[in-house]
């Protein structure tokens, strides 16, 4: 099994920054994709950013040039640096790992951006 533990959410003013972290434990394979998704109230869960074990990244258009995803393969940890936050970034952010055709999810961490 795989466990994902997120940290770093909170309340921040518009224009501010937050850094999310997610540590994976359990049966982690060397080839996988880790990333962040978010879900705002009344909306579907959407991709924010993902990064492969080789370092390739993909971002949602809405966060490009503001968010940066990174990972430490030795620690099985993924990070999301969020700068220039906007009220529309308010959501529950979920960590995800995809490996061997299976998705695993964290419990989520709340990010609230006040205007």
Tab-separated table of N, CA and C in Angstrom:
chain	number	residue	atom	x	y	z
A	1	UNK	N	0.825	-1.194	0.000
A	1	UNK	CA	0.000	0.000	0.000
A	1	UNK	C	0.861	1.246	0.000
A	2	UNK	N	0.236	2.359	-0.329
A	2	UNK	CA	0.921	3.644	-0.415
A	2	UNK	C	0.198	4.656	0.465
A	3	UNK	N	0.961	5.416	1.212
A	3	UNK	CA	0.391	6.489	2.016
A	3	UNK	C	1.015	7.809	1.574
A	4	UNK	N	0.167	8.831	1.508
A	4	UNK	CA	0.613	10.173	1.138
A	4	UNK	C	0.194	11.131	2.241
A	5	UNK	N	1.142	11.914	2.712
A	5	UNK	CA	0.858	12.870	3.778
A	5	UNK	C	1.246	14.261	3.308
A	6	UNK	N	0.234	15.119	3.215
A	6	UNK	CA	0.459	16.496	2.759
A	6	UNK	C	0.664	17.435	3.951
A	7	UNK	N	1.359	18.521	3.699
A	7	UNK	CA	1.520	19.574	4.699
A	7	UNK	C	1.773	20.890	3.988
A	8	UNK	N	1.546	21.992	4.710
A	8	UNK	CA	1.891	23.294	4.178
A	8	UNK	C	0.740	24.178	3.765
A	9	UNK	N	-0.474	23.683	3.837
A	9	UNK	CA	-1.612	24.522	3.487
A	9	UNK	C	-1.843	25.597	4.532
A	10	UNK	N	-2.795	26.482	4.243
A	10	UNK	CA	-3.112	27.525	5.201
A	10	UNK	C	-3.824	28.691	4.559
A	11	UNK	N	-3.864	29.792	5.307
A	11	UNK	CA	-4.524	31.019	4.863
A	11	UNK	C	-3.465	32.050	4.499
A	12	UNK	N	-3.611	32.660	3.341
A	12	UNK	CA	-2.651	33.657	2.885
A	12	UNK	C	-3.393	34.746	2.128
A	13	UNK	N	-2.830	35.947	2.145
A	13	UNK	CA	-3.429	37.036	1.392
A	13	UNK	C	-3.068	36.931	-0.078
A	14	UNK	N	-3.899	37.510	-0.911
A	14	UNK	CA	-3.616	37.536	-2.345
A	14	UNK	C	-2.239	38.152	-2.585
A	15	UNK	N	-1.501	37.528	-3.490
A	15	UNK	CA	-0.144	37.960	-3.769
A	15	UNK	C	0.911	37.252	-2.950
A	16	UNK	N	0.476	36.513	-1.948
A	16	UNK	CA	1.408	35.823	-1.078
A	16	UNK	C	1.848	34.479	-1.646
A	17	UNK	N	2.600	33.743	-0.817
A	17	UNK	CA	3.161	32.464	-1.233
A	17	UNK	C	2.910	31.391	-0.178
A	18	UNK	N	2.842	30.160	-0.649
A	18	UNK	CA	2.786	28.982	0.205
A	18	UNK	C	3.587	27.878	-0.461
A	19	UNK	N	4.079	26.963	0.369
A	19	UNK	CA	4.787	25.801	-0.149
A	19	UNK	C	4.137	24.551	0.425
A	20	UNK	N	3.661	23.692	-0.463
A	20	UNK	CA	3.082	22.419	-0.064
A	20	UNK	C	4.126	21.318	-0.190
A	21	UNK	N	4.042	20.359	0.735
A	21	UNK	CA	4.907	19.190	0.679
A	21	UNK	C	4.053	17.939	0.780
A	22	UNK	N	4.513	16.872	0.180
A	22	UNK	CA	3.806	15.605	0.249
A	22	UNK	C	4.838	14.474	0.292
A	23	UNK	N	4.806	13.713	1.375
A	23	UNK	CA	5.719	12.587	1.522
A	23	UNK	C	4.978	11.288	1.275
A	24	UNK	N	5.536	10.478	0.397
A	24	UNK	CA	4.957	9.178	0.088
A	24	UNK	C	5.718	8.084	0.816
A	25	UNK	N	4.988	7.095	1.292
A	25	UNK	CA	5.623	5.961	1.970
A	25	UNK	C	4.895	4.685	1.583
A	26	UNK	N	5.541	3.558	1.885
A	26	UNK	CA	4.958	2.275	1.513
A	26	UNK	C	5.647	1.719	0.285
A	27	UNK	N	4.877	1.082	-0.577
A	27	UNK	CA	5.418	0.434	-1.774
A	27	UNK	C	5.544	1.448	-2.909
A	28	UNK	N	6.656	2.173	-2.906
A	28	UNK	CA	6.905	3.182	-3.925
A	28	UNK	C	7.874	2.618	-4.945
A	29	UNK	N	7.478	2.634	-6.210
A	29	UNK	CA	8.335	2.155	-7.272
A	29	UNK	C	9.142	3.320	-7.848
A	30	UNK	N	10.255	2.993	-8.468
A	30	UNK	CA	11.164	4.036	-8.932
A	30	UNK	C	10.581	4.855	-10.073
A	31	UNK	N	9.707	4.241	-10.861
A	31	UNK	CA	9.090	4.950	-11.982
A	31	UNK	C	7.657	5.310	-11.597
A	32	UNK	N	7.395	6.596	-11.494
A	32	UNK	CA	6.053	7.044	-11.133
A	32	UNK	C	5.901	8.516	-11.489
A	33	UNK	N	4.692	8.972	-11.372
A	33	UNK	CA	4.409	10.396	-11.534
A	33	UNK	C	3.763	10.888	-10.249
A	34	UNK	N	4.279	11.968	-9.724
A	34	UNK	CA	3.702	12.581	-8.531
A	34	UNK	C	3.166	13.952	-8.896
A	35	UNK	N	2.172	14.392	-8.171
A	35	UNK	CA	1.635	15.684	-8.510
A	35	UNK	C	0.605	16.195	-7.545
A	36	UNK	N	0.028	17.320	-7.928
A	36	UNK	CA	-0.970	18.005	-7.131
A	36	UNK	C	-2.211	18.274	-7.962
A	37	UNK	N	-3.340	18.038	-7.350
A	37	UNK	CA	-4.635	18.370	-7.916
A	37	UNK	C	-5.355	19.231	-6.887
A	38	UNK	N	-6.389	19.919	-7.328
A	38	UNK	CA	-7.151	20.724	-6.380
A	38	UNK	C	-8.640	20.658	-6.700
A	39	UNK	N	-9.423	20.899	-5.658
A	39	UNK	CA	-10.865	20.900	-5.825
A	39	UNK	C	-11.458	22.046	-5.015
A	40	UNK	N	-12.086	22.962	-5.723
A	40	UNK	CA	-12.772	24.078	-5.085
A	40	UNK	C	-14.216	23.681	-4.835
A	41	UNK	N	-14.886	24.340	-3.902
A	41	UNK	CA	-16.283	24.005	-3.594
A	41	UNK	C	-17.164	24.079	-4.839
A	42	UNK	N	-17.929	23.033	-5.084
A	42	UNK	CA	-18.840	23.003	-6.213
A	42	UNK	C	-18.187	22.744	-7.544
A	43	UNK	N	-16.880	22.453	-7.543
A	43	UNK	CA	-16.169	22.210	-8.801
A	43	UNK	C	-15.532	20.828	-8.804
A	44	UNK	N	-15.182	20.380	-9.992
A	44	UNK	CA	-14.514	19.089	-10.110
A	44	UNK	C	-13.037	19.227	-9.746
A	45	UNK	N	-12.471	18.112	-9.355
A	45	UNK	CA	-11.034	18.089	-9.076
A	45	UNK	C	-10.280	18.317	-10.379
A	46	UNK	N	-9.240	19.146	-10.315
A	46	UNK	CA	-8.481	19.467	-11.521
A	46	UNK	C	-6.990	19.338	-11.274
A	47	UNK	N	-6.269	19.068	-12.333
A	47	UNK	CA	-4.822	18.976	-12.261
A	47	UNK	C	-4.226	20.359	-12.018
A	48	UNK	N	-3.246	20.409	-11.133
A	48	UNK	CA	-2.485	21.639	-10.917
A	48	UNK	C	-1.100	21.487	-11.557
A	49	UNK	N	-0.382	20.459	-11.161
A	49	UNK	CA	0.953	20.218	-11.708
A	49	UNK	C	1.368	18.796	-11.393
A	50	UNK	N	2.111	18.181	-12.321
A	50	UNK	CA	2.640	16.841	-12.107
A	50	UNK	C	4.099	16.809	-12.537
A	51	UNK	N	4.828	15.850	-11.981
A	51	UNK	CA	6.231	15.683	-12.311
A	51	UNK	C	6.559	14.200	-12.322
A	52	UNK	N	7.241	13.753	-13.356
A	52	UNK	CA	7.610	12.350	-13.455
A	52	UNK	C	8.881	12.086	-12.652
A	53	UNK	N	9.171	10.820	-12.458
A	53	UNK	CA	10.387	10.464	-11.740
A	53	UNK	C	11.627	10.894	-12.514
A	54	UNK	N	11.469	11.131	-13.829
A	54	UNK	CA	12.576	11.633	-14.633
A	54	UNK	C	12.699	13.143	-14.638
A	55	UNK	N	11.714	13.833	-14.039
A	55	UNK	CA	11.786	15.274	-13.925
A	55	UNK	C	10.955	16.066	-14.916
A	56	UNK	N	10.229	15.402	-15.788
A	56	UNK	CA	9.357	16.124	-16.716
A	56	UNK	C	8.148	16.660	-15.963
A	57	UNK	N	7.748	17.883	-16.323
A	57	UNK	CA	6.653	18.536	-15.616
A	57	UNK	C	5.531	18.934	-16.563
A	58	UNK	N	4.352	19.099	-15.977
A	58	UNK	CA	3.194	19.591	-16.707
A	58	UNK	C	2.374	20.438	-15.743
A	59	UNK	N	1.941	21.606	-16.202
A	59	UNK	CA	1.192	22.534	-15.364
A	59	UNK	C	-0.150	22.889	-16.008
A	60	UNK	N	-1.118	23.180	-15.164
A	60	UNK	CA	-2.350	23.776	-15.648
A	60	UNK	C	-2.024	25.191	-16.127
A	61	UNK	N	-2.704	25.624	-17.180
A	61	UNK	CA	-2.450	26.958	-17.720
A	61	UNK	C	-2.649	28.042	-16.658
A	62	UNK	N	-3.599	27.814	-15.769
A	62	UNK	CA	-3.942	28.832	-14.780
A	62	UNK	C	-2.843	29.066	-13.743
A	63	UNK	N	-1.885	28.147	-13.631
A	63	UNK	CA	-0.841	28.294	-12.617
A	63	UNK	C	0.556	28.446	-13.209
A	64	UNK	N	0.662	28.330	-14.517
A	64	UNK	CA	1.981	28.479	-15.151
A	64	UNK	C	2.584	29.829	-14.789
A	65	UNK	N	3.863	29.851	-14.567
A	65	UNK	CA	4.640	31.048	-14.220
A	65	UNK	C	4.383	31.524	-12.807
A	66	UNK	N	3.506	30.838	-12.067
A	66	UNK	CA	3.280	31.196	-10.661
A	66	UNK	C	3.643	30.051	-9.715
A	67	UNK	N	3.373	28.816	-10.146
A	67	UNK	CA	3.623	27.637	-9.322
A	67	UNK	C	4.801	26.864	-9.896
A	68	UNK	N	5.545	26.223	-8.998
A	68	UNK	CA	6.659	25.373	-9.414
A	68	UNK	C	6.596	24.053	-8.656
A	69	UNK	N	6.621	22.956	-9.402
A	69	UNK	CA	6.616	21.636	-8.789
A	69	UNK	C	8.030	21.074	-8.818
A	70	UNK	N	8.395	20.363	-7.760
A	70	UNK	CA	9.710	19.738	-7.670
A	70	UNK	C	9.578	18.459	-6.842
A	71	UNK	N	10.575	17.599	-6.938
A	71	UNK	CA	10.518	16.367	-6.167
A	71	UNK	C	11.909	15.957	-5.730
A	72	UNK	N	11.931	15.198	-4.649
A	72	UNK	CA	13.156	14.601	-4.137
A	72	UNK	C	12.934	13.090	-4.193
A	73	UNK	N	13.507	12.434	-5.171
A	73	UNK	CA	13.266	11.002	-5.349
A	73	UNK	C	13.798	10.188	-4.175
A	74	UNK	N	14.880	10.629	-3.581
A	74	UNK	CA	15.454	9.891	-2.454
A	74	UNK	C	14.509	9.889	-1.253
A	75	UNK	N	13.711	10.953	-1.136
A	75	UNK	CA	12.778	11.072	-0.009
A	75	UNK	C	11.339	10.759	-0.408
A	76	UNK	N	11.123	10.431	-1.686
A	76	UNK	CA	9.750	10.195	-2.187
A	76	UNK	C	8.829	11.342	-1.800
A	77	UNK	N	9.318	12.539	-2.006
A	77	UNK	CA	8.581	13.734	-1.611
A	77	UNK	C	8.423	14.666	-2.797
A	78	UNK	N	7.246	15.253	-2.903
A	78	UNK	CA	6.963	16.229	-3.949
A	78	UNK	C	6.575	17.547	-3.291
A	79	UNK	N	6.984	18.625	-3.930
A	79	UNK	CA	6.740	19.960	-3.398
A	79	UNK	C	5.986	20.793	-4.431
A	80	UNK	N	5.240	21.762	-3.935
A	80	UNK	CA	4.586	22.724	-4.813
A	80	UNK	C	4.798	24.112	-4.225
A	81	UNK	N	5.634	24.889	-4.888
A	81	UNK	CA	5.848	26.276	-4.487
A	81	UNK	C	4.817	27.136	-5.217
A	82	UNK	N	3.998	27.832	-4.444
A	82	UNK	CA	2.921	28.633	-5.016
A	82	UNK	C	3.178	30.106	-4.707
A	83	UNK	N	3.403	30.879	-5.755
A	83	UNK	CA	3.654	32.309	-5.617
A	83	UNK	C	2.524	33.100	-6.278
A	84	UNK	N	2.453	34.368	-5.950
A	84	UNK	CA	1.442	35.255	-6.530
A	84	UNK	C	0.055	34.637	-6.448
A	85	UNK	N	-0.283	34.154	-5.280
A	85	UNK	CA	-1.556	33.461	-5.108
A	85	UNK	C	-2.735	34.392	-5.312
A	86	UNK	N	-3.793	33.822	-5.876
A	86	UNK	CA	-5.019	34.557	-6.170
A	86	UNK	C	-6.184	33.925	-5.419
A	87	UNK	N	-7.238	34.690	-5.159
A	87	UNK	CA	-8.406	34.100	-4.486
A	87	UNK	C	-8.942	32.861	-5.211
A	88	UNK	N	-8.832	32.842	-6.527
A	88	UNK	CA	-9.330	31.683	-7.277
A	88	UNK	C	-8.459	30.441	-7.111
A	89	UNK	N	-7.338	30.556	-6.427
A	89	UNK	CA	-6.524	29.390	-6.098
A	89	UNK	C	-7.041	28.682	-4.845
A	90	UNK	N	-8.019	29.270	-4.184
A	90	UNK	CA	-8.591	28.667	-2.983
A	90	UNK	C	-9.212	27.318	-3.306
A	91	UNK	N	-8.773	26.286	-2.596
A	91	UNK	CA	-9.246	24.925	-2.849
A	91	UNK	C	-8.604	23.983	-1.842
A	92	UNK	N	-9.075	22.751	-1.852
A	92	UNK	CA	-8.365	21.678	-1.174
A	92	UNK	C	-7.380	21.094	-2.175
A	93	UNK	N	-6.131	21.015	-1.786
A	93	UNK	CA	-5.079	20.512	-2.658
A	93	UNK	C	-4.746	19.072	-2.257
A	94	UNK	N	-4.789	18.201	-3.253
A	94	UNK	CA	-4.559	16.782	-3.021
A	94	UNK	C	-3.260	16.348	-3.683
A	95	UNK	N	-2.484	15.611	-2.931
A	95	UNK	CA	-1.279	14.997	-3.478
A	95	UNK	C	-1.659	13.689	-4.169
A	96	UNK	N	-0.964	13.374	-5.230
A	96	UNK	CA	-1.256	12.165	-6.005
A	96	UNK	C	0.044	11.495	-6.436
A	97	UNK	N	0.020	10.171	-6.444
A	97	UNK	CA	1.094	9.417	-7.065
A	97	UNK	C	0.452	8.375	-7.981
A	98	UNK	N	0.985	8.282	-9.192
A	98	UNK	CA	0.486	7.323	-10.170
A	98	UNK	C	1.621	6.372	-10.506
A	99	UNK	N	1.424	5.102	-10.219
A	99	UNK	CA	2.433	4.097	-10.508
A	99	UNK	C	1.760	2.770	-10.766
A	100	UNK	N	2.336	2.028	-11.703
A	100	UNK	CA	1.800	0.705	-12.047
A	100	UNK	C	0.286	0.781	-12.284
A	101	UNK	N	-0.129	1.816	-13.035
A	101	UNK	CA	-1.516	1.970	-13.478
A	101	UNK	C	-2.485	2.203	-12.314
A	102	UNK	N	-2.000	2.655	-11.189
A	102	UNK	CA	-2.843	2.889	-10.025
A	102	UNK	C	-2.609	4.289	-9.476
A	103	UNK	N	-3.703	4.962	-9.138
A	103	UNK	CA	-3.641	6.274	-8.511
A	103	UNK	C	-3.791	6.140	-7.002
A	104	UNK	N	-2.990	6.899	-6.291
A	104	UNK	CA	-3.120	6.998	-4.843
A	104	UNK	C	-3.255	8.479	-4.489
A	105	UNK	N	-4.072	8.737	-3.463
A	105	UNK	CA	-4.376	10.121	-3.102
A	105	UNK	C	-4.103	10.374	-1.627
A	106	UNK	N	-3.681	11.595	-1.337
A	106	UNK	CA	-3.607	12.042	0.032
A	106	UNK	C	-4.971	12.530	0.486
A	107	UNK	N	-5.044	12.935	1.748
A	107	UNK	CA	-6.316	13.388	2.289
A	107	UNK	C	-6.630	14.825	1.913
A	108	UNK	N	-5.640	15.562	1.474
A	108	UNK	CA	-5.858	16.939	1.066
A	108	UNK	C	-5.459	17.949	2.129
A	109	UNK	N	-5.086	19.125	1.664
A	109	UNK	CA	-4.758	20.225	2.560
A	109	UNK	C	-5.418	21.492	2.021
A	110	UNK	N	-6.023	22.249	2.925
A	110	UNK	CA	-6.787	23.427	2.513
A	110	UNK	C	-5.860	24.598	2.257
A	111	UNK	N	-6.062	25.244	1.129
A	111	UNK	CA	-5.385	26.501	0.809
A	111	UNK	C	-6.463	27.559	0.611
A	112	UNK	N	-6.381	28.616	1.381
A	112	UNK	CA	-7.350	29.695	1.286
A	112	UNK	C	-6.614	31.001	1.031
A	113	UNK	N	-7.006	31.675	-0.037
A	113	UNK	CA	-6.385	32.948	-0.414
A	113	UNK	C	-7.421	34.049	-0.249
A	114	UNK	N	-7.136	34.984	0.625
A	114	UNK	CA	-8.075	36.078	0.867
A	114	UNK	C	-7.746	37.271	-0.023
A	115	UNK	N	-8.784	37.989	-0.390
A	115	UNK	CA	-8.600	39.147	-1.294
A	115	UNK	C	-8.359	40.417	-0.501
